[in-house]
mmCIF file of C-alpha atoms in Angstrom:
data_model
loop_
_atom_site.group_PDB
_atom_site.id
_atom_site.type_symbol
_atom_site.label_atom_id
_atom_site.label_comp_id
_atom_site.label_asym_id
_atom_site.label_seq_id
_atom_site.Cartn_x
_atom_site.Cartn_y
_atom_site.Cartn_z
ATOM 1 C CA UNK A 1 -5.567 19.386 4.460
ATOM 2 C CA UNK A 2 -4.097 17.604 1.748
ATOM 3 C CA UNK A 3 -5.365 18.413 -1.618
ATOM 4 C CA UNK A 4 -6.204 14.776 -3.529
ATOM 5 C CA UNK A 5 -6.593 15.776 -7.383
ATOM 6 C CA UNK A 6 -8.236 12.864 -9.041
ATOM 7 C CA UNK A 7 -8.313 13.155 -12.957
ATOM 8 C CA UNK A 8 -11.341 11.936 -14.904
ATOM 9 C CA UNK A 9 -10.360 11.584 -18.717
ATOM 10 C CA UNK A 10 -13.186 10.461 -21.209
ATOM 11 C CA UNK A 11 -13.306 6.465 -21.030
ATOM 12 C CA UNK A 12 -12.198 6.494 -17.624
ATOM 13 C CA UNK A 13 -12.743 3.223 -15.311
ATOM 14 C CA UNK A 14 -15.061 3.810 -13.028
ATOM 15 C CA UNK A 15 -13.643 1.002 -10.882
ATOM 16 C CA UNK A 16 -10.006 3.230 -10.746
ATOM 17 C CA UNK A 17 -11.972 6.200 -10.194
ATOM 18 C CA UNK A 18 -14.114 5.952 -7.372
ATOM 19 C CA UNK A 19 -11.047 4.455 -4.837
ATOM 20 C CA UNK A 20 -9.440 7.220 -4.518
ATOM 21 C CA UNK A 21 -12.452 9.086 -4.180
ATOM 22 C CA UNK A 22 -13.882 6.506 -1.129
ATOM 23 C CA UNK A 23 -10.221 5.481 0.101
ATOM 24 C CA UNK A 24 -9.088 9.642 1.091
ATOM 25 C CA UNK A 25 -12.505 10.656 1.783
ATOM 26 C CA UNK A 26 -13.209 8.138 4.659
ATOM 27 C CA UNK A 27 -9.677 8.769 6.142
ATOM 28 C CA UNK A 28 -10.271 10.600 9.585
ATOM 29 C CA UNK A 29 -7.507 11.313 12.313
ATOM 30 C CA UNK A 30 -7.139 10.208 16.032
ATOM 31 C CA UNK A 31 -8.834 13.212 17.108
ATOM 32 C CA UNK A 32 -11.740 12.681 14.666
ATOM 33 C CA UNK A 33 -10.160 14.951 11.868
ATOM 34 C CA UNK A 34 -10.497 14.935 8.191
ATOM 35 C CA UNK A 35 -7.009 15.034 6.537
ATOM 36 C CA UNK A 36 -7.849 15.557 2.993
ATOM 37 C CA UNK A 37 -9.697 17.305 0.443
ATOM 38 C CA UNK A 38 -10.932 15.177 -2.294
ATOM 39 C CA UNK A 39 -11.143 17.155 -6.024
ATOM 40 C CA UNK A 40 -12.450 15.533 -8.875
ATOM 41 C CA UNK A 41 -11.013 17.235 -11.854
ATOM 42 C CA UNK A 42 -11.030 16.955 -15.865
ATOM 43 C CA UNK A 43 -9.908 18.769 -19.327
ATOM 44 C CA UNK A 44 -13.862 18.993 -20.158
ATOM 45 C CA UNK A 45 -17.086 20.059 -17.789
ATOM 46 C CA UNK A 46 -18.429 16.169 -18.819
ATOM 47 C CA UNK A 47 -16.705 13.415 -18.930
ATOM 48 C CA UNK A 48 -17.866 9.930 -20.147
ATOM 49 C CA UNK A 49 -17.601 7.269 -18.090
ATOM 50 C CA UNK A 50 -18.514 4.606 -20.311
ATOM 51 C CA UNK A 51 -22.342 3.611 -17.798
ATOM 52 C CA UNK A 52 -22.810 7.319 -17.012
ATOM 53 C CA UNK A 53 -21.223 10.774 -17.780
ATOM 54 C CA UNK A 54 -19.930 13.050 -15.032
ATOM 55 C CA UNK A 55 -19.552 16.200 -14.332
ATOM 56 C CA UNK A 56 -16.199 17.364 -12.585
ATOM 57 C CA UNK A 57 -16.658 20.307 -10.296
ATOM 58 C CA UNK A 58 -13.143 21.371 -10.842
ATOM 59 C CA UNK A 59 -10.719 21.891 -14.092
ATOM 60 C CA UNK A 60 -7.215 21.246 -15.315
ATOM 61 C CA UNK A 61 -5.934 24.313 -12.765
ATOM 62 C CA UNK A 62 -7.585 22.336 -9.603
ATOM 63 C CA UNK A 63 -3.621 19.966 -10.790
ATOM 64 C CA UNK A 64 -1.572 22.496 -9.646
ATOM 65 C CA UNK A 65 -2.945 23.509 -6.175
ATOM 66 C CA UNK A 66 -3.096 19.376 -5.644
ATOM 67 C CA UNK A 67 -0.868 17.461 -3.513
ATOM 68 C CA UNK A 68 -1.339 14.712 -4.499
ATOM 69 C CA UNK A 69 -2.431 13.821 -8.025
ATOM 70 C CA UNK A 70 -4.425 10.461 -8.632
ATOM 71 C CA UNK A 71 -4.632 8.845 -12.342
ATOM 72 C CA UNK A 72 -6.922 6.574 -12.683
ATOM 73 C CA UNK A 73 -7.269 4.065 -16.011
ATOM 74 C CA UNK A 74 -9.188 4.629 -19.121
ATOM 75 C CA UNK A 75 -10.851 2.047 -20.835
ATOM 76 C CA UNK A 76 -8.427 2.461 -24.197
ATOM 77 C CA UNK A 77 -5.118 3.193 -23.229
ATOM 78 C CA UNK A 78 -4.170 3.865 -26.743
ATOM 79 C CA UNK A 79 -6.035 7.158 -27.342
ATOM 80 C CA UNK A 80 -3.427 10.054 -27.083
ATOM 81 C CA UNK A 81 -3.628 12.005 -23.493
ATOM 82 C CA UNK A 82 -4.662 15.931 -24.384
ATOM 83 C CA UNK A 83 -1.465 18.174 -24.096
ATOM 84 C CA UNK A 84 -3.248 20.581 -21.966
ATOM 85 C CA UNK A 85 -3.350 17.537 -19.627
ATOM 86 C CA UNK A 86 0.266 16.947 -19.949
ATOM 87 C CA UNK A 87 0.983 20.111 -19.342
ATOM 88 C CA UNK A 88 -0.724 20.163 -15.878
ATOM 89 C CA UNK A 89 0.597 17.174 -14.917
ATOM 90 C CA UNK A 90 3.905 18.324 -16.075
ATOM 91 C CA UNK A 91 3.436 21.696 -14.091
ATOM 92 C CA UNK A 92 1.981 20.137 -11.484
ATOM 93 C CA UNK A 93 5.281 17.323 -10.531
ATOM 94 C CA UNK A 94 7.638 20.661 -11.150
ATOM 95 C CA UNK A 95 6.068 22.055 -8.258
ATOM 96 C CA UNK A 96 6.393 19.421 -6.669
ATOM 97 C CA UNK A 97 3.247 17.650 -6.652
ATOM 98 C CA UNK A 98 2.820 13.485 -5.946
ATOM 99 C CA UNK A 99 1.267 11.866 -9.016
ATOM 100 C CA UNK A 100 0.514 8.577 -8.854
ATOM 101 C CA UNK A 101 -1.747 5.761 -11.374
ATOM 102 C CA UNK A 102 -3.922 3.448 -11.054
ATOM 103 C CA UNK A 103 -4.061 0.544 -13.574
ATOM 104 C CA UNK A 104 -3.947 1.925 -17.256
ATOM 105 C CA UNK A 105 -3.438 5.294 -15.824
ATOM 106 C CA UNK A 106 0.076 4.569 -15.993
ATOM 107 C CA UNK A 107 -0.239 5.488 -19.719
ATOM 108 C CA UNK A 108 -0.803 9.230 -18.620
ATOM 109 C CA UNK A 109 1.995 8.789 -17.021
ATOM 110 C CA UNK A 110 4.438 8.000 -19.133
ATOM 111 C CA UNK A 111 3.043 10.484 -21.686
ATOM 112 C CA UNK A 112 4.372 13.021 -19.434
ATOM 113 C CA UNK A 113 8.037 11.879 -20.003
ATOM 114 C CA UNK A 114 7.562 12.038 -16.144
ATOM 115 C CA UNK A 115 8.885 8.056 -15.586
ATOM 116 C CA UNK A 116 11.695 7.977 -18.046
ATOM 117 C CA UNK A 117 14.126 6.053 -16.290
ATOM 118 C CA UNK A 118 11.791 4.922 -13.542
ATOM 119 C CA UNK A 119 10.249 1.165 -13.329
ATOM 120 C CA UNK A 120 6.749 1.283 -13.183
ATOM 121 C CA UNK A 121 3.984 -1.246 -13.200
ATOM 122 C CA UNK A 122 0.443 -1.591 -14.723
ATOM 123 C CA UNK A 123 -2.607 -3.677 -15.257
ATOM 124 C CA UNK A 124 -0.558 -7.231 -16.460
ATOM 125 C CA UNK A 125 -2.606 -7.294 -19.717
ATOM 126 C CA UNK A 126 -1.144 -3.511 -20.397
ATOM 127 C CA UNK A 127 2.391 -4.610 -19.370
ATOM 128 C CA UNK A 128 3.622 -4.954 -22.913
ATOM 129 C CA UNK A 129 2.359 -2.464 -24.594
ATOM 130 C CA UNK A 130 3.340 -0.076 -22.492
ATOM 131 C CA UNK A 131 6.739 -1.299 -22.079
ATOM 132 C CA UNK A 132 6.375 -1.160 -26.316
ATOM 133 C CA UNK A 133 5.761 2.584 -26.521
ATOM 134 C CA UNK A 134 7.924 3.635 -23.735
ATOM 135 C CA UNK A 135 10.993 1.616 -23.819
ATOM 136 C CA UNK A 136 12.376 3.915 -21.068
ATOM 137 C CA UNK A 137 10.527 3.123 -18.808
ATOM 138 C CA UNK A 138 11.455 -0.123 -16.839
ATOM 139 C CA UNK A 139 7.679 -1.810 -16.581
ATOM 140 C CA UNK A 140 7.707 -4.593 -14.116
ATOM 141 C CA UNK A 141 4.605 -6.598 -14.547
ATOM 142 C CA UNK A 142 4.802 -8.473 -11.396
ATOM 143 C CA UNK A 143 4.010 -6.460 -8.719
ATOM 144 C CA UNK A 144 1.571 -4.576 -6.930
ATOM 145 C CA UNK A 145 3.148 -1.013 -7.229
ATOM 146 C CA UNK A 146 6.018 0.243 -7.541
ATOM 147 C CA UNK A 147 7.154 3.196 -5.358
ATOM 148 C CA UNK A 148 9.273 5.790 -6.667
ATOM 149 C CA UNK A 149 9.009 8.907 -5.197
ATOM 150 C CA UNK A 150 6.910 11.085 -6.266
ATOM 151 C CA UNK A 151 6.183 9.574 -8.792
ATOM 152 C CA UNK A 152 4.243 5.937 -7.887
ATOM 153 C CA UNK A 153 2.350 3.386 -10.180
ATOM 154 C CA UNK A 154 -0.248 0.497 -9.526
ATOM 155 C CA UNK A 155 -1.818 -2.754 -11.120
ATOM 156 C CA UNK A 156 -4.786 -3.286 -12.188
ATOM 157 C CA UNK A 157 -8.359 -2.997 -9.939
ATOM 158 C CA UNK A 158 -7.777 -3.517 -6.167
ATOM 159 C CA UNK A 159 -3.791 -3.118 -6.498
ATOM 160 C CA UNK A 160 -5.098 1.082 -6.489
ATOM 161 C CA UNK A 161 -6.613 0.471 -2.974
ATOM 162 C CA UNK A 162 -2.791 -0.665 -2.147
ATOM 163 C CA UNK A 163 -1.175 2.212 -3.435
ATOM 164 C CA UNK A 164 -4.052 4.372 -1.587
ATOM 165 C CA UNK A 165 -3.313 3.106 1.934
ATOM 166 C CA UNK A 166 0.416 2.915 1.065
ATOM 167 C CA UNK A 167 -0.198 7.109 0.163
ATOM 168 C CA UNK A 168 -2.444 7.248 3.406
ATOM 169 C CA UNK A 169 0.316 5.734 5.615
ATOM 170 C CA UNK A 170 3.594 7.862 4.161
ATOM 171 C CA UNK A 171 1.344 10.722 4.604
ATOM 172 C CA UNK A 172 0.200 10.022 8.519
ATOM 173 C CA UNK A 173 1.278 6.938 9.394
ATOM 174 C CA UNK A 174 -0.133 3.101 10.010
ATOM 175 C CA UNK A 175 -2.825 3.375 12.440
ATOM 176 C CA UNK A 176 -4.302 6.014 10.347
ATOM 177 C CA UNK A 177 -3.769 3.943 7.294
ATOM 178 C CA UNK A 178 -5.128 0.900 9.126
ATOM 179 C CA UNK A 179 -8.591 2.108 9.854
ATOM 180 C CA UNK A 180 -8.637 3.497 6.165
ATOM 181 C CA UNK A 181 -7.964 -0.150 5.260
ATOM 182 C CA UNK A 182 -10.679 -1.413 7.465
ATOM 183 C CA UNK A 183 -13.407 0.592 6.427
ATOM 184 C CA UNK A 184 -12.209 -0.546 2.946
ATOM 185 C CA UNK A 185 -12.424 -4.180 4.280
ATOM 186 C CA UNK A 186 -9.095 -4.224 3.059
ATOM 187 C CA UNK A 187 -5.670 -5.779 4.590
ATOM 188 C CA UNK A 188 -3.409 -3.435 4.887
ATOM 189 C CA UNK A 189 -1.097 -4.341 2.280
ATOM 190 C CA UNK A 190 -0.952 -7.682 0.454
ATOM 191 C CA UNK A 191 1.990 -9.822 -0.794
ATOM 192 C CA UNK A 192 3.449 -8.679 -4.110
ATOM 193 C CA UNK A 193 6.933 -7.172 -4.968
ATOM 194 C CA UNK A 194 7.102 -4.639 -2.897
ATOM 195 C CA UNK A 195 9.852 -1.964 -3.182
ATOM 196 C CA UNK A 196 12.170 -0.458 -0.116
ATOM 197 C CA UNK A 197 9.774 0.195 3.312
ATOM 198 C CA UNK A 198 7.221 -1.725 1.326
ATOM 199 C CA UNK A 199 5.418 -4.562 3.557
ATOM 200 C CA UNK A 200 2.331 -5.838 3.997
ATOM 201 C CA UNK A 201 1.224 -3.854 7.295
ATOM 202 C CA UNK A 202 -0.022 -7.231 8.674
ATOM 203 C CA UNK A 203 0.431 -10.671 7.247
ATOM 204 C CA UNK A 204 -2.362 -12.298 4.432
ATOM 205 C CA UNK A 205 -6.015 -12.124 5.368
ATOM 206 C CA UNK A 206 -7.053 -16.227 4.840
ATOM 207 C CA UNK A 207 -9.803 -16.418 2.177
ATOM 208 C CA UNK A 208 -11.807 -18.915 4.317
ATOM 209 C CA UNK A 209 -12.347 -18.251 7.484
ATOM 210 C CA UNK A 210 -11.414 -21.772 9.139
ATOM 211 C CA UNK A 211 -7.660 -20.223 10.396
ATOM 212 C CA UNK A 212 -9.121 -17.080 11.165
ATOM 213 C CA UNK A 213 -8.514 -17.884 15.326
ATOM 214 C CA UNK A 214 -5.022 -18.870 14.934
ATOM 215 C CA UNK A 215 -3.677 -15.858 12.860
ATOM 216 C CA UNK A 216 -5.141 -14.145 15.820
ATOM 217 C CA UNK A 217 -3.839 -15.808 18.216
ATOM 218 C CA UNK A 218 -0.651 -15.512 16.640
ATOM 219 C CA UNK A 219 -0.397 -11.964 16.118
ATOM 220 C CA UNK A 220 -1.308 -11.807 19.969
ATOM 221 C CA UNK A 221 1.499 -13.724 20.505
ATOM 222 C CA UNK A 222 4.305 -12.752 18.495
ATOM 223 C CA UNK A 223 6.546 -12.622 21.563
ATOM 224 C CA UNK A 224 6.285 -16.173 22.074
ATOM 225 C CA UNK A 225 8.689 -18.646 20.628
ATOM 226 C CA UNK A 226 6.203 -20.516 18.636
ATOM 227 C CA UNK A 227 7.045 -23.799 17.219
ATOM 228 C CA UNK A 228 4.809 -25.534 14.355
ATOM 229 C CA UNK A 229 4.093 -28.477 16.372
ATOM 230 C CA UNK A 230 2.930 -25.464 18.953
ATOM 231 C CA UNK A 231 0.900 -23.682 16.295
ATOM 232 C CA UNK A 232 -0.366 -27.136 15.425
ATOM 233 C CA UNK A 233 -1.039 -28.306 19.093
ATOM 234 C CA UNK A 234 -3.102 -24.604 18.565
ATOM 235 C CA UNK A 235 -5.075 -25.266 15.952
ATOM 236 C CA UNK A 236 -5.776 -28.913 16.655
ATOM 237 C CA UNK A 237 -4.253 -29.939 13.317
ATOM 238 C CA UNK A 238 -1.628 -31.989 12.183
ATOM 239 C CA UNK A 239 1.432 -30.205 10.819
ATOM 240 C CA UNK A 240 1.030 -31.727 7.675
ATOM 241 C CA UNK A 241 -2.534 -30.482 7.862
ATOM 242 C CA UNK A 242 -1.788 -26.940 9.273
ATOM 243 C CA UNK A 243 0.915 -26.285 6.209
ATOM 244 C CA UNK A 244 -1.467 -27.260 3.768
ATOM 245 C CA UNK A 245 -4.073 -25.365 4.910
ATOM 246 C CA UNK A 246 -1.782 -22.342 5.569
ATOM 247 C CA UNK A 247 -0.544 -22.421 1.691
ATOM 248 C CA UNK A 248 -4.581 -22.704 0.830
ATOM 249 C CA UNK A 249 -5.879 -19.884 2.667
ATOM 250 C CA UNK A 250 -2.678 -17.644 3.190
ATOM 251 C CA UNK A 251 -0.247 -18.446 0.068
ATOM 252 C CA UNK A 252 2.771 -19.029 2.827
ATOM 253 C CA UNK A 253 3.482 -21.180 5.602
ATOM 254 C CA UNK A 254 3.398 -20.981 8.850
ATOM 255 C CA UNK A 255 6.500 -20.307 10.371
ATOM 256 C CA UNK A 256 6.693 -17.706 7.635
ATOM 257 C CA UNK A 257 3.303 -16.209 8.396
ATOM 258 C CA UNK A 258 4.159 -15.673 12.144
ATOM 259 C CA UNK A 259 7.827 -14.197 10.874
ATOM 260 C CA UNK A 260 5.738 -11.245 8.864
ATOM 261 C CA UNK A 261 3.337 -10.670 12.194
ATOM 262 C CA UNK A 262 6.131 -9.841 13.971
ATOM 263 C CA UNK A 263 8.504 -7.767 12.183
ATOM 264 C CA UNK A 264 4.615 -5.855 11.181
ATOM 265 C CA UNK A 265 4.561 -5.599 14.457
ATOM 266 C CA UNK A 266 8.398 -4.649 15.069
ATOM 267 C CA UNK A 267 7.130 -1.476 12.107
ATOM 268 C CA UNK A 268 4.608 -0.246 14.589
ATOM 269 C CA UNK A 269 6.679 -0.066 17.617
ATOM 270 C CA UNK A 270 9.025 1.902 15.861
ATOM 271 C CA UNK A 271 6.712 4.500 14.401
ATOM 272 C CA UNK A 272 5.057 5.077 17.840
ATOM 273 C CA UNK A 273 7.870 4.505 20.671
ATOM 274 C CA UNK A 274 10.682 5.337 21.439
ATOM 275 C CA UNK A 275 12.203 1.697 22.791
ATOM 276 C CA UNK A 276 15.645 0.894 21.770
ATOM 277 C CA UNK A 277 16.043 -1.373 19.163
ATOM 278 C CA UNK A 278 17.286 -4.068 21.202
ATOM 279 C CA UNK A 279 14.262 -3.785 23.365
ATOM 280 C CA UNK A 280 11.984 -4.599 20.282
ATOM 281 C CA UNK A 281 13.613 -7.584 19.419
ATOM 282 C CA UNK A 282 12.657 -9.119 22.441
ATOM 283 C CA UNK A 283 8.721 -8.190 22.403
ATOM 284 C CA UNK A 284 8.459 -9.471 18.753
ATOM 285 C CA UNK A 285 10.404 -13.096 19.378
ATOM 286 C CA UNK A 286 13.569 -12.137 18.350
ATOM 287 C CA UNK A 287 15.637 -13.803 20.736
ATOM 288 C CA UNK A 288 18.854 -11.775 19.488
ATOM 289 C CA UNK A 289 18.976 -8.391 17.894
ATOM 290 C CA UNK A 290 21.683 -9.409 15.879
ATOM 291 C CA UNK A 291 19.452 -11.438 13.833
ATOM 292 C CA UNK A 292 16.167 -9.116 14.210
ATOM 293 C CA UNK A 293 18.454 -5.947 12.208
ATOM 294 C CA UNK A 294 19.593 -9.048 9.997
ATOM 295 C CA UNK A 295 15.747 -10.201 9.408
ATOM 296 C CA UNK A 296 14.276 -6.870 9.353
ATOM 297 C CA UNK A 297 16.325 -5.553 6.357
ATOM 298 C CA UNK A 298 15.897 -8.611 4.561
ATOM 299 C CA UNK A 299 12.462 -7.916 4.568
ATOM 300 C CA UNK A 300 11.411 -4.103 4.526
ATOM 301 C CA UNK A 301 14.548 -3.574 2.535
ATOM 302 C CA UNK A 302 16.355 -1.358 5.104
ATOM 303 C CA UNK A 303 17.401 -1.655 8.648
ATOM 304 C CA UNK A 304 15.105 -0.950 11.387
ATOM 305 C CA UNK A 305 17.144 2.794 12.501
ATOM 306 C CA UNK A 306 16.645 4.095 9.372
ATOM 307 C CA UNK A 307 12.740 2.577 9.527
ATOM 308 C CA UNK A 308 11.905 4.711 12.705
ATOM 309 C CA UNK A 309 13.963 8.041 11.274
ATOM 310 C CA UNK A 310 11.790 7.502 8.041
ATOM 311 C CA UNK A 311 8.484 6.849 9.439
ATOM 312 C CA UNK A 312 8.481 7.756 13.216
ATOM 313 C CA UNK A 313 6.139 10.080 14.281
ATOM 314 C CA UNK A 314 6.985 13.329 16.144
ATOM 315 C CA UNK A 315 5.451 12.776 19.153
ATOM 316 C CA UNK A 316 6.235 8.959 19.391
ATOM 317 C CA UNK A 317 9.344 9.436 21.572
ATOM 318 C CA UNK A 318 8.866 8.320 25.116
ATOM 319 C CA UNK A 319 5.858 6.538 24.353
ATOM 320 C CA UNK A 320 5.053 3.155 26.155
ATOM 321 C CA UNK A 321 4.585 0.257 23.418
ATOM 322 C CA UNK A 322 1.441 -0.681 22.611
ATOM 323 C CA UNK A 323 0.011 -3.200 19.970
ATOM 324 C CA UNK A 324 -1.556 -2.460 16.079
#
């Protein structure tokens, strides 16, 4: 079992605090096991959370035993971080702990010096302040989150959900992360400037319901060579209307959405089966393995082989294919 320590400092933002608590506490493995123990840690027995006061059951020493430390944002990121907090975070990092920030929690992580020389993000309203205070950090305000391996940062509010789901996926694979996403009523990943290996787990979920039947049908038929005319006929719309509806509800085109569904299906097969890349290419609708490899690398940022090496479960060899 992995320990996730959530650090609550005075004036912690309740939404940022509750996100990792809820997401990691609800994760279940295929056998029903609970893979995470969540601990709420604080520098003081009681924490001012604005609308309420929090009595944290764990102190700063618990950070040293954690596999992952989550730093929620605080209402005023300009308030200095207590030195004892910074010391414990540095010690935890030296011991190999993974540290991730949500929203303005990036200011806490930045204050440790652990982000120096790295790319990071935070809420777009606070990005300029973070860059000014820590010029040694490459602040990118246009992404949902940044994964540097041991240190991760996310933008505001719902981007914390994206980050938590990404961490679950790295720990336990896409199937477990998919279940966690469904419990959060959340797509596994949204569009928005992801780093290497970070691709939406499924294509964007529309804001309206009008396209949902078509989107589900497209996901179930990624192996078919579908054209815009096919999609328009299936939806009962003209091509022009279909394109407009897609832009309005998903922010992309029908064929780009379908492409991402195919890449997502390919990721699932690479993670969970031992099928050759050439076979997977055909199963997800690519006529040429070369075209599949090129497109996969362009979208995911690495080759199918490297992706499989990084994410495939140890029990996947020889298993039959299955849709997520």
